[in-house]
Short mmCIF file of C-alpha atoms in Angstrom, two decimals:
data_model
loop_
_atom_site.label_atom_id
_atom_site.label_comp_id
_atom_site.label_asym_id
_atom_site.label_seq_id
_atom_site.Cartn_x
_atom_site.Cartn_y
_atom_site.Cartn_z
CA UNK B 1 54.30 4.76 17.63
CA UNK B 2 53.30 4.79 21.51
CA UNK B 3 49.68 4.11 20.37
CA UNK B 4 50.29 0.91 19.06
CA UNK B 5 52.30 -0.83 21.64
CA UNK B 6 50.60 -4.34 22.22
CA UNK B 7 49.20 -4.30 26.21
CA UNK B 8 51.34 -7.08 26.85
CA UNK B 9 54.37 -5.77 25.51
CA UNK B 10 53.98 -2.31 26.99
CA UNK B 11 53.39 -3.67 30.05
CA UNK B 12 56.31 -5.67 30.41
CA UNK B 13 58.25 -2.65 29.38
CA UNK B 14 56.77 -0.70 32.05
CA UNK B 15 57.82 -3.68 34.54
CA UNK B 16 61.12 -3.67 34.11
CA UNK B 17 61.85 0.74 34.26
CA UNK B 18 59.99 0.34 37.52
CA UNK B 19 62.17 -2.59 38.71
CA UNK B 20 65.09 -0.82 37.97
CA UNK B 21 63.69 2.58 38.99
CA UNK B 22 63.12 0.75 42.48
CA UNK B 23 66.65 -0.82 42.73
CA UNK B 24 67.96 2.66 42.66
CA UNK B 25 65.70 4.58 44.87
CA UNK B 26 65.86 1.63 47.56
CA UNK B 27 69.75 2.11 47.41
CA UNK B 28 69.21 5.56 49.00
CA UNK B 29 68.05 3.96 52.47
CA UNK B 30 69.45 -0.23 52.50
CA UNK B 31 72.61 0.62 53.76
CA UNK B 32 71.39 2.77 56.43
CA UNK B 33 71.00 0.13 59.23
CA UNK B 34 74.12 -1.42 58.40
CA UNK B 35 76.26 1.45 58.83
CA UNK B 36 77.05 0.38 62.58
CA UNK B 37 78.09 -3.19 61.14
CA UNK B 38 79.91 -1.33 58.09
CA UNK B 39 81.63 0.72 60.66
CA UNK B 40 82.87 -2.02 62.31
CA UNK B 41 84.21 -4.04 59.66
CA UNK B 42 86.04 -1.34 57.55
CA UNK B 43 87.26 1.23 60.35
CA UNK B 44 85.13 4.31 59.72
CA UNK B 45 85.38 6.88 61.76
CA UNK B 46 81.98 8.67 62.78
CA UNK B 47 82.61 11.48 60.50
CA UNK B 48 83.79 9.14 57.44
CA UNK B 49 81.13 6.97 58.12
CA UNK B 50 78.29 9.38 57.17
CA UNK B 51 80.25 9.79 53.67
CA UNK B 52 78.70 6.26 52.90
CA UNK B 53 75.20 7.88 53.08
CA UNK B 54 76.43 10.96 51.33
CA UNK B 55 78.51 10.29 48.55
CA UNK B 56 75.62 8.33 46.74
CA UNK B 57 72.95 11.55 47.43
CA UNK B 58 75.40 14.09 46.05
CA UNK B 59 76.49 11.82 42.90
CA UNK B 60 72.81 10.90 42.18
CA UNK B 61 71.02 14.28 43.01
CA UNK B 62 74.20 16.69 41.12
CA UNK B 63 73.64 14.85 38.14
CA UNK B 64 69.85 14.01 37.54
CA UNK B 65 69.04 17.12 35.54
CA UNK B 66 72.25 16.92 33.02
CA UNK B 67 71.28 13.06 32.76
CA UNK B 68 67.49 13.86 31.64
CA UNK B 69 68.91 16.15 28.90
CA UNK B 70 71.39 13.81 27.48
CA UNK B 71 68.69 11.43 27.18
CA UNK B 72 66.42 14.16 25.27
CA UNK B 73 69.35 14.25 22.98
CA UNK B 74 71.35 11.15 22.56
CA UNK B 75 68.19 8.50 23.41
CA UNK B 76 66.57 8.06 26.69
CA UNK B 77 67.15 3.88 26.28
CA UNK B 78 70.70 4.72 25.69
CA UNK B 79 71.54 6.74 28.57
CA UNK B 80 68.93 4.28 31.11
CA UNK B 81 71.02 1.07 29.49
CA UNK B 82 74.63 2.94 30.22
CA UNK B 83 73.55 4.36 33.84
CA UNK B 84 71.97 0.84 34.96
CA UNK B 85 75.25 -1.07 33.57
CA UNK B 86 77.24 1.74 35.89
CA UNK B 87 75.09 0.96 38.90
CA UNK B 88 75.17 -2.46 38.52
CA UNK B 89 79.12 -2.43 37.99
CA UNK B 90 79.93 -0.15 41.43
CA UNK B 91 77.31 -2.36 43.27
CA UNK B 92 79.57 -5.00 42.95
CA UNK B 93 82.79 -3.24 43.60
CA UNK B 94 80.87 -2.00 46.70
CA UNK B 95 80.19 -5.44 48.31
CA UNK B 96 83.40 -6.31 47.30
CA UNK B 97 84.89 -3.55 49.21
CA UNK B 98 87.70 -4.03 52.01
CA UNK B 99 88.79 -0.59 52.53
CA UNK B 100 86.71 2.65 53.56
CA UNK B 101 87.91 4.68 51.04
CA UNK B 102 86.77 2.19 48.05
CA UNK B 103 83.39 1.56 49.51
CA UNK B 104 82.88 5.39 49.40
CA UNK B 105 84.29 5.56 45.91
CA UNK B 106 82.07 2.74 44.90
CA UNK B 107 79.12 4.90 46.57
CA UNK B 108 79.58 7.43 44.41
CA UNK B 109 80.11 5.65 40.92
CA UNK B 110 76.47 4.40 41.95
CA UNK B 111 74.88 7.47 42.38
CA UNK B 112 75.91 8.52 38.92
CA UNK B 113 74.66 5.45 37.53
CA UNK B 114 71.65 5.96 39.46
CA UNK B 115 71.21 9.39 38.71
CA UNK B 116 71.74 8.20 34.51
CA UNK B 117 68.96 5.33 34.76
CA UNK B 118 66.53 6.85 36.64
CA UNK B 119 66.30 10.48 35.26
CA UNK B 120 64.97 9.09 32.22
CA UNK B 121 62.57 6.85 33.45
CA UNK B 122 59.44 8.95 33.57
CA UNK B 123 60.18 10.85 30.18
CA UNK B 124 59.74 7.21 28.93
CA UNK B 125 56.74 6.31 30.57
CA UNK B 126 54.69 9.32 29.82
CA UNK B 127 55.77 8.86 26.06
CA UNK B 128 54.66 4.99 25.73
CA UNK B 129 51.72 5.75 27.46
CA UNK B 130 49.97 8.78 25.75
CA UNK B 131 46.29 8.25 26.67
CA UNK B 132 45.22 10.21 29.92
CA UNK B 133 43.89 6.88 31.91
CA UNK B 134 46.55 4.55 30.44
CA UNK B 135 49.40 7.15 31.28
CA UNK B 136 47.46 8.09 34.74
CA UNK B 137 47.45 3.98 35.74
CA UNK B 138 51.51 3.86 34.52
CA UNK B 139 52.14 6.79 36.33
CA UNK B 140 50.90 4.91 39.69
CA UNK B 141 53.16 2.41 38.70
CA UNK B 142 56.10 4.13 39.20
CA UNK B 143 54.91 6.34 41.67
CA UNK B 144 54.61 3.19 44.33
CA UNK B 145 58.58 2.19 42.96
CA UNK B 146 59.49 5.85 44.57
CA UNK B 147 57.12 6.52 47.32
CA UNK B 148 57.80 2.76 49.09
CA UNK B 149 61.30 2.49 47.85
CA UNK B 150 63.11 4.05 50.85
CA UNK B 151 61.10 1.93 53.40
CA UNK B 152 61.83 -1.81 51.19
CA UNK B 153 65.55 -0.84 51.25
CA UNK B 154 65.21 -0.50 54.97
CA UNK B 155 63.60 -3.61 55.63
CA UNK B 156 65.98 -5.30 52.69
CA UNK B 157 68.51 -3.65 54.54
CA UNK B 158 67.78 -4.76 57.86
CA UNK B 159 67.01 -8.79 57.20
CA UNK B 160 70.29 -8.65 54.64
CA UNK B 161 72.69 -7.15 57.48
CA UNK B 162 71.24 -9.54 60.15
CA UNK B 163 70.91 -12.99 58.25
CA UNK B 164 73.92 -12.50 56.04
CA UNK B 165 76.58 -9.34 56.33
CA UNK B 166 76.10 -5.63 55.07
CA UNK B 167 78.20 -7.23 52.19
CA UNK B 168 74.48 -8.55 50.58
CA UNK B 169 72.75 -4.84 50.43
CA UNK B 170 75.28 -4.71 47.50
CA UNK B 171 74.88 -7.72 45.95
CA UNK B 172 71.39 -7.90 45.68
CA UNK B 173 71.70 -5.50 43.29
CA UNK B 174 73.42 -8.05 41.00
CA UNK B 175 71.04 -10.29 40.16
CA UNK B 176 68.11 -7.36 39.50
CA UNK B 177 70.61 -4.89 37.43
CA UNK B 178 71.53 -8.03 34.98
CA UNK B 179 67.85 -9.30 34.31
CA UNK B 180 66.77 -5.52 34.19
CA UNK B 181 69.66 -4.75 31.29
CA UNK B 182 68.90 -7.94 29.46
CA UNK B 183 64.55 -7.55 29.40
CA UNK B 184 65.39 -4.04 28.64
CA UNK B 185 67.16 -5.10 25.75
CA UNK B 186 64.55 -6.83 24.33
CA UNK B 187 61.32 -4.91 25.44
CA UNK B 188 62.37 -1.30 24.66
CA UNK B 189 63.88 -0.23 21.52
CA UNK B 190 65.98 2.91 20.28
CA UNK B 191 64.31 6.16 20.17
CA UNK B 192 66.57 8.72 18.29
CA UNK B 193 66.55 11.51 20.44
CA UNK B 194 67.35 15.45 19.02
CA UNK B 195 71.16 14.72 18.35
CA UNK B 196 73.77 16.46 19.93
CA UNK B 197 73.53 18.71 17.56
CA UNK B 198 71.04 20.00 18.77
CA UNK B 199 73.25 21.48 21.70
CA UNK B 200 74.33 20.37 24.71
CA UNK B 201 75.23 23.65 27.54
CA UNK B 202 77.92 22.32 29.19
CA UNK B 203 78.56 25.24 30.91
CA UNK B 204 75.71 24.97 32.43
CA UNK B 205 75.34 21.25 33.50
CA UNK B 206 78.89 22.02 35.07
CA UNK B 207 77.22 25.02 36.46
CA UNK B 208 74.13 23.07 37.95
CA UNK B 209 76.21 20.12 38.72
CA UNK B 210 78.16 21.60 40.83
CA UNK B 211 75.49 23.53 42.58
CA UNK B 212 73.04 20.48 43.30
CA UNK B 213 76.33 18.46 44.42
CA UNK B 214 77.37 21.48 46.86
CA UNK B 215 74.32 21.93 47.82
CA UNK B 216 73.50 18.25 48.53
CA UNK B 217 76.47 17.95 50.76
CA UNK B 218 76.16 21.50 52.63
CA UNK B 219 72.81 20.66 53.68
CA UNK B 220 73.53 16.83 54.75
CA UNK B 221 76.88 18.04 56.77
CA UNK B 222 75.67 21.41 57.96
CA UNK B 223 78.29 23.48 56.24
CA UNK B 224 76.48 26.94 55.99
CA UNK B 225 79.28 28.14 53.47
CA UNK B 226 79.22 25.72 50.91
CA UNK B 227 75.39 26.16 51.01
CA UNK B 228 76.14 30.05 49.96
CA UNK B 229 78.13 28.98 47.31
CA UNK B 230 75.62 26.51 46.07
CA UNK B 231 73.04 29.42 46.12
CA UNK B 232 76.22 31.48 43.90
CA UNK B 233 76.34 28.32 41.02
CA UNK B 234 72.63 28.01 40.62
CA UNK B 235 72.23 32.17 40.25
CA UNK B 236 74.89 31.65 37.99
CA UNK B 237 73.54 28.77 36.46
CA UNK B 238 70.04 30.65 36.37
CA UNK B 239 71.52 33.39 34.35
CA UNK B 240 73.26 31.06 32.42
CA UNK B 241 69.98 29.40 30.75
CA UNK B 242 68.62 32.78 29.81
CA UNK B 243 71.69 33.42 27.57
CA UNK B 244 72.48 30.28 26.08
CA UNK B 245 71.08 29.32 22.53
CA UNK B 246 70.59 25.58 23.60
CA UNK B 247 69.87 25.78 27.49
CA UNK B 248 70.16 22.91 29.62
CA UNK B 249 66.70 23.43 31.39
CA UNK B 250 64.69 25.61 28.91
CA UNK B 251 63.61 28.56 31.28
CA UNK B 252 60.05 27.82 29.34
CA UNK B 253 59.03 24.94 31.28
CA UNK B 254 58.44 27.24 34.78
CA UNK B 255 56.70 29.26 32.42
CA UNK B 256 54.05 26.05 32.47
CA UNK B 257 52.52 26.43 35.54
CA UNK B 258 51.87 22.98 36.83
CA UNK B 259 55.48 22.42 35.94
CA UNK B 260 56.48 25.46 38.44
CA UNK B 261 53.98 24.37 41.14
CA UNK B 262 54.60 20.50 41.31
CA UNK B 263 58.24 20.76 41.57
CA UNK B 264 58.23 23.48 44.51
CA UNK B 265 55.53 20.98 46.24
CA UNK B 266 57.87 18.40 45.46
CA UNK B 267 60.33 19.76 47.40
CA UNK B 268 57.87 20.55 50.47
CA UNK B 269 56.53 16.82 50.38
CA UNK B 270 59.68 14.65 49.87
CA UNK B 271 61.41 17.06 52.68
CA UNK B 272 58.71 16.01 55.28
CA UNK B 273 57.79 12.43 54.14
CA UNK B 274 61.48 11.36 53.47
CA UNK B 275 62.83 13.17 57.00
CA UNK B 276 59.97 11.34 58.72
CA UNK B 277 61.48 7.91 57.55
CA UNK B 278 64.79 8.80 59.06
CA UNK B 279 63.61 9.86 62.09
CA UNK B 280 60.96 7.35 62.53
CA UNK B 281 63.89 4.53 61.92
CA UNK B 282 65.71 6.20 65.06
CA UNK B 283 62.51 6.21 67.17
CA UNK B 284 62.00 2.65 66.24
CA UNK B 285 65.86 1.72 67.82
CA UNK B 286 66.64 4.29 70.24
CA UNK B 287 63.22 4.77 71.76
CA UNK B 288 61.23 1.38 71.33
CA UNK B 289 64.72 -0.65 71.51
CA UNK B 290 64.17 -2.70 68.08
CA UNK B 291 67.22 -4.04 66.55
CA UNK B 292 67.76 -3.65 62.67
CA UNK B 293 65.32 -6.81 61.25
CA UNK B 294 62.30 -5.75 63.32
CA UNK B 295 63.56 -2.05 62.55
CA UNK B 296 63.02 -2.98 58.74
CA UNK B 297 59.56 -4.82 59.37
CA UNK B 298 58.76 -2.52 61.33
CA UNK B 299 58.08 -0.42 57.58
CA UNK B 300 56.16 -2.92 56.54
CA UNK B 301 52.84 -2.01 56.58
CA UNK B 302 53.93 1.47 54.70
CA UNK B 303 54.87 -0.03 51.47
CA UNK B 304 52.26 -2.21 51.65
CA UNK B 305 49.54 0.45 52.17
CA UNK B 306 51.41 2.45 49.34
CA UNK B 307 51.09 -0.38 46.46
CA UNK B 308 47.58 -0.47 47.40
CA UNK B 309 46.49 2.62 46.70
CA UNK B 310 48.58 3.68 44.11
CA UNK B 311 48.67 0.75 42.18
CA UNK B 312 45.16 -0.30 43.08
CA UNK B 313 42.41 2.85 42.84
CA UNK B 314 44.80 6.02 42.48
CA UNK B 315 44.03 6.08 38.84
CA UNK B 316 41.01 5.90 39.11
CA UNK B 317 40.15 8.59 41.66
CA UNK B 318 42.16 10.51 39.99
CA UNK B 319 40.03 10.35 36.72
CA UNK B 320 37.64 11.08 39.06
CA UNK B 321 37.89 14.02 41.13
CA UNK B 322 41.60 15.51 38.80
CA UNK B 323 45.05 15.99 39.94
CA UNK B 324 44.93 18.57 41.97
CA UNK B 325 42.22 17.34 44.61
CA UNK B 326 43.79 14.11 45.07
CA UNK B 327 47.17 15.51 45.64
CA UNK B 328 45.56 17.87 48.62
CA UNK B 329 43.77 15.17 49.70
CA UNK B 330 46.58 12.64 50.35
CA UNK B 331 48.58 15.40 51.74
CA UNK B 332 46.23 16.13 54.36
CA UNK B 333 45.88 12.57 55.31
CA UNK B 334 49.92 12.51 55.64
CA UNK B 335 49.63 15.93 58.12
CA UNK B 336 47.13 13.84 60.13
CA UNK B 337 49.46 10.76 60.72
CA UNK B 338 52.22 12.84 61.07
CA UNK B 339 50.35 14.75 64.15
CA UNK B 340 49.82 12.04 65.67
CA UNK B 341 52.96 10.92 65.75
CA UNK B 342 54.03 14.23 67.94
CA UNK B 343 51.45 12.37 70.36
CA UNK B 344 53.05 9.19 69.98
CA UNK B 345 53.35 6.26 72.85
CA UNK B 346 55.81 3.52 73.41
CA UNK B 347 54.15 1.10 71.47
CA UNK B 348 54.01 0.20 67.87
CA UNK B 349 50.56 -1.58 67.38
CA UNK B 350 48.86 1.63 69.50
CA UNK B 351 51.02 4.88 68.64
CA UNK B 352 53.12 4.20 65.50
CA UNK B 353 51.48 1.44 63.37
CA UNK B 354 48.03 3.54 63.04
CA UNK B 355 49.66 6.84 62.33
CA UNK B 356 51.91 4.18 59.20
CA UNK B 357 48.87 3.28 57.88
CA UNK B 358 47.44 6.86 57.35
CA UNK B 359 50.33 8.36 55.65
CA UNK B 360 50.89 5.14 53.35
CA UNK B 361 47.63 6.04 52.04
CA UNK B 362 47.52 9.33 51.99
CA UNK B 363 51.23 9.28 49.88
CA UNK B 364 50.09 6.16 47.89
CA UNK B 365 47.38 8.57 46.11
CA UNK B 366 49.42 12.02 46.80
CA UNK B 367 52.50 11.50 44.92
CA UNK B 368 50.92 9.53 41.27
CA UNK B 369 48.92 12.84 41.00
CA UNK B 370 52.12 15.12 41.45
CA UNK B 371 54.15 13.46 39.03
CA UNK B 372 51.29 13.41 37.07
CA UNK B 373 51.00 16.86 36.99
CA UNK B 374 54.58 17.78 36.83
CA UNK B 375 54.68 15.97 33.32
CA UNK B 376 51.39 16.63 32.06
CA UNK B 377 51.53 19.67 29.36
CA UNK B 378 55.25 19.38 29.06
CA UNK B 379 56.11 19.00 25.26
CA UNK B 380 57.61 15.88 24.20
CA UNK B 381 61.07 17.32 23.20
CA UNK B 382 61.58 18.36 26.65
CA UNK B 383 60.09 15.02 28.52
CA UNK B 384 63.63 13.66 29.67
CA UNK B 385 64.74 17.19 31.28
CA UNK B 386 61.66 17.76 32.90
CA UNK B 387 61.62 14.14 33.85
CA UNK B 388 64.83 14.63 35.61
CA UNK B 389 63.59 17.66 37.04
CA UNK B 390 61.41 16.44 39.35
CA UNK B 391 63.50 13.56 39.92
CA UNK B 392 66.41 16.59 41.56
CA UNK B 393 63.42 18.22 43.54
CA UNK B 394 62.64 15.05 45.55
CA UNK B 395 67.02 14.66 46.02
CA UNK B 396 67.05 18.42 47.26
CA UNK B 397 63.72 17.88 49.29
CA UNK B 398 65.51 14.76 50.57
CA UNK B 399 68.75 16.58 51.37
CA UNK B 400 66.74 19.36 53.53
CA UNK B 401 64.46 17.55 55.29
CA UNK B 402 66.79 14.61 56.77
CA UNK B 403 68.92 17.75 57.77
CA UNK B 404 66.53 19.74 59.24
CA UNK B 405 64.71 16.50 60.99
CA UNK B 406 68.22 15.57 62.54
CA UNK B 407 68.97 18.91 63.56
CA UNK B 408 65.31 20.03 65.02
CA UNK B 409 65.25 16.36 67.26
CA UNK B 410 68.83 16.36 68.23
CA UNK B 411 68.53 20.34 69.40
CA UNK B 412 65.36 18.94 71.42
CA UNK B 413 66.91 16.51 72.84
CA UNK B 414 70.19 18.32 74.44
CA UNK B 415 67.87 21.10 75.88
CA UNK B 416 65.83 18.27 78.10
CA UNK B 417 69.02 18.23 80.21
CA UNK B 418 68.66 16.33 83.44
CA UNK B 419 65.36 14.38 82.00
CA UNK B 420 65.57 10.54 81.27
CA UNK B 421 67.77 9.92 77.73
CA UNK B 422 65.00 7.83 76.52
CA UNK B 423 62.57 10.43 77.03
CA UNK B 424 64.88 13.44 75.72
CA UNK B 425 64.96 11.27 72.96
CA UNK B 426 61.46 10.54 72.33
CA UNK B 427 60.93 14.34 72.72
CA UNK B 428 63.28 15.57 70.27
CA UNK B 429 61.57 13.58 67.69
CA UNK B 430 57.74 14.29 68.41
CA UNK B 431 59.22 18.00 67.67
CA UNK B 432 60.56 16.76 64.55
CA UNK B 433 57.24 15.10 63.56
CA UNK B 434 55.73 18.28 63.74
CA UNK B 435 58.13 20.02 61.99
CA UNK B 436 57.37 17.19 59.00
CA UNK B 437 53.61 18.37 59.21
CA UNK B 438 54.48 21.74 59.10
CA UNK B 439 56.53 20.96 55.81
CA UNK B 440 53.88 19.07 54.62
CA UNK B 441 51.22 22.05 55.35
CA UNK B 442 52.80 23.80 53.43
CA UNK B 443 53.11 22.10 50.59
CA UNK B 444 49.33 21.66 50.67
CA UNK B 445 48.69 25.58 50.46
CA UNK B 446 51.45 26.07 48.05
CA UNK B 447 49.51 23.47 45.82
CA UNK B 448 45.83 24.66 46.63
CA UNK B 449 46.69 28.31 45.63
CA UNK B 450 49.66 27.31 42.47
CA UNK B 451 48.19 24.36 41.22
CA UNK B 452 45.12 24.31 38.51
CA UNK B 453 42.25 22.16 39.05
CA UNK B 454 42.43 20.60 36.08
CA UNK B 455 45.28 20.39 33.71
CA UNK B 456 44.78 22.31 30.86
CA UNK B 457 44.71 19.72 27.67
CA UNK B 458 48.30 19.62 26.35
CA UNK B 459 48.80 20.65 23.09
CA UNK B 460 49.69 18.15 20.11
CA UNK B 461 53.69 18.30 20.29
CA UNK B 462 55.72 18.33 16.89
CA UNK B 463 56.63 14.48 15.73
CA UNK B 464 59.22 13.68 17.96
CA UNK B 465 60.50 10.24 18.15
CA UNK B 466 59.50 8.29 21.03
CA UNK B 467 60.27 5.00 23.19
CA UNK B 468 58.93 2.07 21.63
CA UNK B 469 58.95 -1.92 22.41
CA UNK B 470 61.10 -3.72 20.46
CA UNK B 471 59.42 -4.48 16.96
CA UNK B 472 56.92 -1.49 17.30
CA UNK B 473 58.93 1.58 16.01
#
């Protein structure tokens, strides 16, 4: 059982899901500075070269929520072992690529390996680690792996591209995916899962597939008609789970109101903290003129800030003070950087750095206690769906925020006609930053008025089996 993993073993258990949990979310953002040098070496047009962004969002965010349940029923270590031999696999077929189409083909086969081993990853943790502190202090763990994952794989992305070729944002992949499949091999063993017996609704994953992976692309590409149809699948899909004997994503769990709560904040958060990193990566070139390395370092201090708090004292303020306050509290610190941004000057160490450090912190505490709460009184049976649950809220939150960001600064920026580019420029995205606080405001009253202030004590779930280090089933 869970209770009797050694420390040691646990630990090193917990090491490598996180490793692997960061190779994937880090993929989301490495290639983005070298899509100019990608576009020069393979022929992209400027339309086709935005497919190498979005073919990896709308394999790994369409298929998050079907890859939770199939580990719920087949065994989470199964499904993490086949999705991070997948990634690994198209990772290498992607720096081997010599032709546009292939690298977007190999783009894709990553997300859905992505979307396999990650969806999983928290329904494992919060199994191994069933005491509140332990669980809280694993839960920060991961937490830093997904709030400072998009800003290492732009700094990876930026010192690969300029000391080597965009080639190497692929293949350092490689070496992590291998030692990750062979540690996991030894430090996690089987857990049974429900069978698939136990039902798998494939009309609906097709449903919900299809919806997230519409959806994902409408909103990245701005095409206001596939974004009705997405809103047609998941009604459908909706409907769908209220019928079916063996649902996909058991209706129940938004009857669990932290559940409900953190995944709409989710949403709200990830859609202003995620567009902020895209727009503050433009700022950083366009505005203050850095090239892709000092682009990447640039990040820095975020990630940095972010491992600090969340791996260092979240825990423990959260045992503290609960969930709920620590969550509103990081939030707000997030709003303040992100206002100051709108104010922002042309230098880093006076108008951007500060304004880093603030939201690094404020995140590095905000987002252990969501995910915390999202998973906290959901029963064991159902820890891989809602684990992939929350994983698809951050995609879609992703999805509408680097969309709305774009649009909001680029809008700005062609109505300043006549004015200096550079300051068009800088203008459009002060609006957006504000536009970020404004998503991130209202995530805060969404939580303040949804969310409890303590989560109610979760109720002793039937024997289910559960993910165990090797040589402690």
């Amino acid at each position: 059982m869970a209770e009797n993993h050694p420390t040691r073993s646990r630990g090193l258990a917990l090491a490598v899901l996180c490793a692997a949990s960061l190779m994937v979310v880090l993929d989301s953002s490495i290639v983005a500075v070298a899509l100019p040098a990608i576009q020069a070496d393979l022929g992209f047009t400027p339309a086709g070269l935005s497919w190498v962004f979005t073919a990896y969002l709308v394999a790994f965010g369409g298929l998050l929520l079907i890859s939770g349940r199939l580990g719920d029923l087949i065994g989470r270590r199964r499904v993490f072992l086949g999705g991070l031999s997948l990634f690994t696999a198209a990772s290498l077929a992607g720096g081997l690529a010599t032709d546009a189409g292939v690298l977007v083909v190999a783009r894709f086969v990553q997300g859905i390996g992505g979307a396999l081993a990650s969806a999983v990853v928290l329904g494992m943790i919060v199994t191994m680690y069933p005491e509140p502190r332990a669980r809280a202090r694993a839960i920060g763990v991961y937490s830093f792996t997904q709030a400072a994952g998009a800003s290492i794989g732009l700094i990876a992305g930026g010192a690969l591209t300029q000391a080597l070729s965009w080639h190497w944002t692929f293949y350092v992949n490689l070496p992590i995916g291998v030692a990750a499949l062979l540690l996991a091999v030894r430090v996690v063993s089987p857990d049974r899962g429900t069978g698939l017996r136990a039902g798998l609704d494939v009309l609906g994953a097709l449903l919900v597939t299809a919806a997230v992976m519409l959806g994902v692309y409408a909103i990245s590409a701005a095409v206001w008609s596939a974004l009705a149809a997405a809103a047609v699948l998941l009604a459908a899909f909706v409907v769908r789970q209220a019928k079916a004997r063996t649902p996909l994503l058991p209706l129940r769990l938004f009857r669990i109101r932290a559940v409900a709560g953190a995944n709409v904040v989710m949403v709200l958060m990830v859609a202003g903290m995620l567009g902020f990193q895209f727009v503050t990566a433009l700022y950083l070139q366009q505005v203050l003129g850095l090239d892709a390395l000092n682009t990447g370092v640039a990040f820095l201090p975020v990630p940095l800030v972010i491992a600090v708090a969340s791996l260092g004292f979240a825990d423990k303020i959260t045992a503290r003070f609960g969930p709920r306050a620590v969550l509103l509290a990081g939030l707000g610190l997030v709003i303040v950087g992100l206002l100051l941004l709108t104010r922002a000057s042309d230098s880093y160490f006076a108008g951007i750095l500060p304004p880093l450090l603030l939201m690094g912190l404020g995140a590095g505490v905000a987002i252990p206690a969501l995910m915390g709460l999202a998973m906290a009184d959901v029963p064991a049976a159902d820890a891989g769906v809602a684990s992939g649950l929350i994983n698809t809220t951050q995609q879609v939150g992703a999805a509408v925020g680097t969309a709305v960001l774009a649009a909001v600064a680029a809008s700005r920026t062609a109505s300043l006609a006549g004015v200096d580019h550079r300051e068009a420029l800088a203008s459009g995205f002060r609006l957006a930053y504000g536009v970020s606080a404004g998503f991130l405001l209202a995530a805060v009253t969404l939580g303040g008025l949804v969310l409890s202030r303590r989560p109610r004590p979760a109720t002793a779930p039937a024997p289910q089996p559960e993910v165990c280090v090797a040589g402690q089933a």
